[in-house]
Amino acid sequence: MKLNRKWLHEEFVDLSNISDKEFVETMTVAGQKVETYERMDAEIKNVVVGKVVSIVRHENSDHMWVCQLDLGEAEPVQIVTGAQNVKVGDMVPVAKHNSWLPGGVHITKGKLRGVKSNGMLCGLGELGLTQGDFPYAITDGIFIIEEPCEVGQDINEVIGNDDTIVDFEITNNRPDCYSIIGLARESAAAFGLPMRHHEPVVKGSDAGSIFEHLDVEVPATELCNRYSSRMVKNVKIAPSPKWLRQRLRANGVRPINNIVDITNYVMMEYGQPMHAFDYRYVQGGKIIVRRAAEGEELTTLDGNVRKLTANHLVIADETRAVGLAGIMGGMNSEIVDDTTDVVFESACFDGT
């Protein structure tokens, strides 16, 4: 179970004055064994925010540009780039001479077609990021930073890499610790500090009862002892806020959109898996939790066609399976860009 310390400090237990070494040693002695811990910024060194102050065409190339960048130093730094999306005034990540990028990539100064280049301008990929992390950025050019930042600032602070990821080995008798809240309770107890609790508040609408739109049947009660569902209408699919995207990424989950992200976020926070369906694809307005029919097929979200047996539990509507219970949703009910009405699932399945 991965825990990023910033989430712990910011929301549950203030351990900001405890070093990483002291934290992992104390937690291990207290009964929650730490397998490994690592800084997210360990692979990115000497990369800073730079401001483009001038850009001219490379004299020996029809596609390269020679940029002068303000890095907060005495003189501007010259870097050659082949990217076409950079302009004067842009704030960009700059890998300076003798810098390091993810994967052990070492950047040094040199010459590109006879012109000195004292480093490299970075795109999302060079920093180990995807468009899910920064939805406004492009994937085939330089990362033009829109976040609040300053010239010369360490890029790790800007992209949220100034954090430590602690990986715990959770034993079978402590399933409560497969969650951020569970590990927060353990941390508070281990260090004798108060834990900040918060109760989620859900404000329903007066648009009528959910039973007017959705019905749930659970014929396979031996495999699902509780199935809870809630519906949200008039949703706008969009990127999640930056703080949520960063917490997901720190815990090894790729940000996708606000609906998918919140199900993953709640799963990590509370240890309770969730799933979301596009309501318009739930045929008949009914969810049925049943065993699959022998030979029944379901194309899951990863694009694979699954051949099922009666030993598989599925979430189905009136005509077909729309998800493999507790494992993966089906492509026939996934959240897409024009989804407006969402059904959330939170259930207790028999994991065995």
Coordinates of C-alpha atoms in Angstrom, one line a residue:
M1 CA 0.0 0.0 0.0
K2 CA 1.5 3.3 -1.1
L3 CA 1.2 6.4 1.0
N4 CA 2.3 9.9 -0.1
R5 CA 3.3 11.9 2.9
K6 CA 1.9 15.2 1.6
W7 CA -1.6 13.8 1.5
L8 CA -1.1 12.6 5.1
H9 CA 0.2 15.9 6.3
E10 CA -2.2 18.1 4.5
E11 CA -5.4 16.3 5.5
F12 CA -5.0 14.0 8.4
V13 CA -1.9 14.1 10.7
D14 CA 0.7 16.9 10.7
L15 CA 4.0 15.1 10.5
S16 CA 5.7 17.7 8.4
N17 CA 8.5 18.1 11.0
I18 CA 9.2 14.3 11.1
S19 CA 12.0 13.2 8.7
D20 CA 11.4 10.4 6.2
K21 CA 13.8 8.1 8.1
E22 CA 12.2 8.7 11.4
F23 CA 8.7 8.2 10.0
V24 CA 9.5 4.8 8.4
E25 CA 11.4 3.5 11.4
T26 CA 8.7 4.5 13.8
M27 CA 5.9 3.1 11.7
T28 CA 7.8 -0.2 11.3
V29 CA 8.4 -0.6 15.0
A30 CA 4.7 0.3 15.6
G31 CA 3.7 -2.7 13.5
Q32 CA 3.2 -1.3 10.0
K33 CA 6.3 -2.6 8.1
V34 CA 7.7 -0.3 5.5
E35 CA 9.1 -2.1 2.4
T36 CA 10.6 0.9 0.7
Y37 CA 10.4 4.7 0.5
E38 CA 11.5 7.1 -2.1
R39 CA 11.4 10.7 -3.0
M40 CA 9.4 11.5 -6.1
D41 CA 12.0 14.1 -7.1
A42 CA 14.9 11.6 -6.9
E43 CA 15.2 11.2 -10.7
I44 CA 14.8 14.9 -11.7
K45 CA 17.8 17.0 -10.7
N46 CA 18.9 20.5 -11.8
V47 CA 15.7 21.2 -13.8
V48 CA 14.2 24.6 -13.2
V49 CA 11.6 27.0 -14.5
G50 CA 12.8 29.3 -17.3
K51 CA 11.3 32.3 -19.1
V52 CA 11.8 32.6 -22.8
V53 CA 13.2 36.1 -23.4
S54 CA 14.1 35.8 -27.1
I55 CA 13.8 33.2 -29.9
V56 CA 15.4 33.3 -33.3
R57 CA 15.7 30.9 -36.2
H58 CA 18.7 28.6 -36.1
E59 CA 21.1 29.7 -38.9
N60 CA 21.8 26.2 -40.0
S61 CA 18.4 24.7 -39.7
D62 CA 14.9 25.3 -41.1
H63 CA 13.1 23.8 -38.0
M64 CA 15.3 24.6 -35.0
W65 CA 15.2 27.7 -32.8
V66 CA 17.8 29.4 -30.6
C67 CA 16.3 30.5 -27.3
Q68 CA 17.6 32.8 -24.6
L69 CA 16.1 31.9 -21.2
D70 CA 16.0 33.7 -18.0
L71 CA 16.8 31.2 -15.2
G72 CA 17.2 33.7 -12.5
E73 CA 21.0 33.8 -13.0
A74 CA 23.3 36.7 -13.9
E75 CA 23.0 36.1 -17.6
P76 CA 20.4 34.4 -19.9
V77 CA 21.1 30.8 -20.9
Q78 CA 21.1 29.8 -24.5
I79 CA 19.3 26.6 -25.5
V80 CA 18.5 25.2 -29.0
T81 CA 15.2 23.4 -29.5
G82 CA 13.3 21.9 -32.4
A83 CA 9.9 22.4 -30.7
Q84 CA 7.5 24.6 -32.6
N85 CA 5.2 25.7 -29.7
V86 CA 7.6 28.0 -27.8
K87 CA 7.3 31.8 -27.9
V88 CA 8.7 34.8 -26.0
G89 CA 7.3 35.1 -22.5
D90 CA 6.6 31.4 -22.1
M91 CA 7.5 29.7 -18.8
V92 CA 9.1 26.3 -19.5
P93 CA 11.0 23.5 -17.8
V94 CA 14.7 23.8 -18.5
A95 CA 17.1 20.9 -17.9
K96 CA 20.4 22.8 -17.3
H97 CA 23.9 21.6 -18.0
N98 CA 24.6 18.5 -15.9
S99 CA 21.0 17.7 -15.1
W100 CA 19.1 14.4 -14.7
L101 CA 15.7 13.3 -16.0
P102 CA 13.7 10.1 -15.3
G103 CA 15.2 6.9 -16.6
G104 CA 18.7 8.0 -15.8
V105 CA 18.9 10.5 -18.8
H106 CA 21.8 12.9 -18.3
I107 CA 21.7 16.3 -20.0
T108 CA 24.9 18.2 -20.7
K109 CA 25.8 21.2 -22.8
G110 CA 26.9 20.8 -26.4
K111 CA 26.3 22.0 -30.0
L112 CA 23.4 21.5 -32.3
R113 CA 24.4 22.1 -35.9
G114 CA 27.2 24.3 -34.8
V115 CA 25.3 26.4 -32.2
K116 CA 25.9 26.1 -28.5
S117 CA 23.1 24.7 -26.4
N118 CA 23.5 24.7 -22.7
G119 CA 20.8 22.2 -21.8
M120 CA 17.3 21.2 -23.0
L121 CA 13.7 22.4 -22.9
C122 CA 11.5 19.6 -21.6
G123 CA 8.1 18.3 -22.6
L124 CA 5.8 16.2 -20.5
G125 CA 7.4 12.9 -21.5
E126 CA 10.9 14.0 -20.4
L127 CA 9.6 14.8 -17.0
G128 CA 7.7 11.4 -16.6
L129 CA 4.3 13.1 -17.0
T130 CA 1.3 12.6 -19.2
Q131 CA -1.5 14.9 -20.4
G132 CA -3.6 13.4 -17.6
D133 CA -1.3 15.2 -15.1
F134 CA -1.5 18.6 -16.9
P135 CA -4.5 18.5 -19.3
Y136 CA -3.8 21.9 -20.9
A137 CA -0.4 20.8 -22.1
I138 CA 0.4 19.2 -25.4
T139 CA 2.2 15.8 -25.8
D140 CA 4.3 16.6 -28.8
G141 CA 6.0 19.8 -27.8
I142 CA 7.5 21.7 -24.9
F143 CA 5.5 21.9 -21.6
I144 CA 4.3 25.5 -21.4
I145 CA 3.7 26.0 -17.7
E146 CA 0.5 27.6 -16.7
E147 CA 0.9 26.9 -13.0
P148 CA 1.9 29.6 -10.5
C149 CA 5.7 29.5 -10.6
E150 CA 8.8 31.7 -10.5
V151 CA 11.9 31.9 -12.7
G152 CA 14.6 29.6 -11.4
Q153 CA 12.2 27.5 -9.3
D154 CA 12.9 23.8 -9.0
I155 CA 10.5 22.1 -11.4
N156 CA 9.8 19.4 -8.8
E157 CA 7.9 21.9 -6.7
V158 CA 5.8 23.0 -9.7
I159 CA 4.7 19.6 -10.8
G160 CA 4.2 18.2 -7.3
N161 CA 7.2 15.9 -7.1
D162 CA 8.3 17.4 -3.7
D163 CA 6.9 14.4 -1.9
T164 CA 7.9 11.1 -0.4
I165 CA 6.1 7.8 -1.3
V166 CA 6.2 5.2 1.4
D167 CA 5.3 1.6 0.5
F168 CA 3.9 -0.5 3.3
E169 CA 3.6 -4.3 3.5
I170 CA 0.1 -4.8 4.8
T171 CA -0.6 -8.1 6.5
N172 CA -3.8 -10.0 5.9
N173 CA -5.1 -9.3 9.4
R174 CA -5.0 -5.5 8.8
P175 CA -7.2 -4.8 5.8
D176 CA -8.2 -1.5 7.4
C177 CA -4.7 -0.3 6.4
Y178 CA -5.3 -0.7 2.7
S179 CA -6.4 3.0 2.8
I180 CA -5.0 6.4 3.4
I181 CA -7.3 6.9 6.4
G182 CA -6.2 3.5 7.9
L183 CA -2.6 4.4 7.6
A184 CA -3.3 7.9 9.0
R185 CA -4.9 6.4 12.1
E186 CA -1.8 4.2 12.5
S187 CA 0.5 7.2 12.1
A188 CA -1.4 9.3 14.6
A189 CA -1.2 6.5 17.1
A190 CA 2.5 5.8 16.5
F191 CA 3.5 9.4 17.0
G192 CA 0.9 10.3 19.7
L193 CA -0.6 13.1 17.6
P194 CA -4.3 14.0 17.0
M195 CA -5.9 12.9 13.8
R196 CA -8.1 15.3 11.9
H197 CA -11.3 13.5 11.0
H198 CA -13.8 14.8 8.4
E199 CA -17.2 13.5 7.5
P200 CA -18.3 13.6 3.9
V201 CA -21.4 15.6 3.3
V202 CA -23.7 14.7 0.4
K203 CA -26.4 17.2 -0.5
G204 CA -29.2 15.5 -2.5
S205 CA -31.7 17.3 -4.7
D206 CA -35.4 17.6 -4.7
A207 CA -35.6 16.2 -8.2
G208 CA -37.3 13.1 -7.0
S209 CA -36.4 9.7 -5.8
I210 CA -33.6 7.6 -7.3
F211 CA -36.1 4.8 -7.6
E212 CA -37.8 6.7 -10.4
H213 CA -34.7 6.2 -12.4
L214 CA -32.9 3.1 -11.2
D215 CA -33.7 -0.2 -9.6
V216 CA -31.1 -2.7 -8.1
E217 CA -31.6 -6.4 -7.8
V218 CA -29.0 -8.8 -6.1
P219 CA -30.0 -12.4 -6.9
A220 CA -26.4 -13.5 -6.1
T221 CA -26.5 -12.5 -2.4
E222 CA -23.9 -15.1 -1.5
L223 CA -21.3 -13.2 -3.5
C224 CA -22.5 -9.6 -2.8
N225 CA -24.0 -8.9 0.6
R226 CA -24.5 -5.2 0.0
Y227 CA -24.8 -3.1 -3.2
S228 CA -25.2 0.7 -2.8
S229 CA -25.8 3.0 -5.7
R230 CA -26.3 6.7 -6.2
M231 CA -27.1 8.8 -9.2
V232 CA -25.7 12.2 -10.2
K233 CA -27.3 14.1 -13.1
N234 CA -26.2 16.9 -15.4
V235 CA -22.5 16.1 -14.9
K236 CA -19.8 17.9 -17.0
I237 CA -16.8 15.6 -17.8
A238 CA -13.6 17.6 -17.2
P239 CA -10.1 17.2 -15.7
S240 CA -10.0 16.9 -11.9
P241 CA -8.4 19.7 -9.9
K242 CA -4.7 19.8 -9.7
W243 CA -4.4 18.7 -6.1
L244 CA -6.5 15.6 -6.8
R245 CA -4.5 14.7 -9.9
Q246 CA -1.3 15.0 -8.0
R247 CA -2.5 12.8 -5.1
L248 CA -3.5 10.1 -7.6
R249 CA -0.2 10.2 -9.5
A250 CA 1.8 10.1 -6.3
N251 CA -0.1 6.9 -5.4
G252 CA 0.6 5.3 -8.8
V253 CA -2.9 6.0 -10.4
R254 CA -3.1 7.8 -13.8
P255 CA -5.6 10.7 -13.8
I256 CA -8.3 10.4 -16.4
N257 CA -11.3 12.7 -15.7
N258 CA -13.2 14.0 -12.8
I259 CA -15.7 11.1 -12.6
V260 CA -13.2 8.2 -13.0
D261 CA -10.7 10.0 -10.7
I262 CA -13.1 10.5 -7.8
T263 CA -13.9 6.8 -7.8
N264 CA -10.1 6.0 -7.6
Y265 CA -9.6 8.7 -5.0
V266 CA -12.3 7.4 -2.7
M267 CA -11.0 3.9 -3.1
M268 CA -7.5 4.9 -2.0
E269 CA -8.8 7.2 0.8
Y270 CA -11.3 4.9 2.4
G271 CA -10.2 1.5 1.1
Q272 CA -13.7 1.1 -0.6
P273 CA -13.6 0.3 -4.3
M274 CA -16.1 2.2 -6.4
H275 CA -17.2 2.3 -10.1
A276 CA -19.1 4.7 -12.3
F277 CA -21.5 3.8 -15.1
D278 CA -22.9 6.0 -17.8
Y279 CA -26.6 5.9 -17.0
R280 CA -27.8 6.0 -20.6
Y281 CA -26.2 2.7 -21.2
V282 CA -27.9 0.9 -18.3
Q283 CA -30.7 -0.6 -20.3
G284 CA -34.1 -0.7 -18.6
G285 CA -32.8 1.5 -15.8
K286 CA -32.0 -1.6 -13.8
I287 CA -28.8 -3.0 -12.2
I288 CA -28.7 -6.8 -11.6
V289 CA -25.9 -8.3 -9.6
R290 CA -25.8 -11.9 -10.8
R291 CA -23.6 -14.8 -11.8
A292 CA -22.5 -14.8 -15.4
A293 CA -24.0 -17.3 -17.8
E294 CA -21.7 -20.0 -19.1
G295 CA -20.0 -18.7 -22.1
E296 CA -21.2 -15.1 -21.7
E297 CA -18.8 -12.5 -23.0
L298 CA -17.9 -9.0 -21.8
T299 CA -15.5 -6.6 -23.3
T300 CA -13.8 -4.9 -20.4
L301 CA -12.3 -1.3 -20.3
D302 CA -8.9 -2.6 -21.3
G303 CA -10.4 -3.8 -24.6
N304 CA -10.1 -7.5 -23.9
V305 CA -13.1 -9.8 -24.6
R306 CA -13.6 -11.9 -21.5
K307 CA -15.3 -15.3 -21.7
L308 CA -17.1 -15.9 -18.5
T309 CA -18.4 -18.8 -16.5
A310 CA -21.0 -19.2 -13.7
N311 CA -18.1 -18.6 -11.2
H312 CA -17.9 -15.0 -12.3
L313 CA -20.0 -12.3 -10.7
V314 CA -21.2 -9.6 -13.1
I315 CA -23.0 -6.3 -12.8
A316 CA -25.7 -6.4 -15.5
D317 CA -28.6 -4.4 -16.8
E318 CA -31.7 -6.0 -18.2
T319 CA -30.0 -7.4 -21.3
R320 CA -26.2 -7.8 -20.8
A321 CA -23.3 -7.6 -18.4
V322 CA -21.8 -4.1 -18.0
G323 CA -19.1 -4.9 -15.5
L324 CA -17.0 -7.7 -13.9
A325 CA -17.8 -7.3 -10.2
G326 CA -14.9 -5.9 -8.2
I327 CA -12.5 -6.2 -11.1
M328 CA -13.2 -4.0 -14.1
G329 CA -16.0 -2.2 -15.8
G330 CA -17.3 -2.9 -19.3
M331 CA -16.6 -0.7 -22.4
N332 CA -20.4 -0.7 -23.0
S333 CA -21.1 1.6 -20.1
E334 CA -17.8 3.5 -19.6
I335 CA -17.7 7.2 -18.8
V336 CA -17.0 9.3 -22.0
D337 CA -16.6 12.9 -22.9
D338 CA -20.4 13.5 -23.4
T339 CA -21.6 11.6 -20.3
T340 CA -24.1 13.6 -18.4
D341 CA -25.8 11.2 -16.0
V342 CA -23.7 8.9 -13.8
V343 CA -24.5 5.9 -11.6
F344 CA -22.0 5.3 -8.8
E345 CA -21.5 1.9 -7.4
S346 CA -20.1 1.0 -4.0
A347 CA -20.5 -2.6 -3.1
C348 CA -19.2 -5.4 -0.8
F349 CA -18.2 -8.4 -3.0
D350 CA -16.9 -11.7 -1.9
G351 CA -13.2 -11.3 -2.8
T352 CA -12.4 -14.9 -2.5

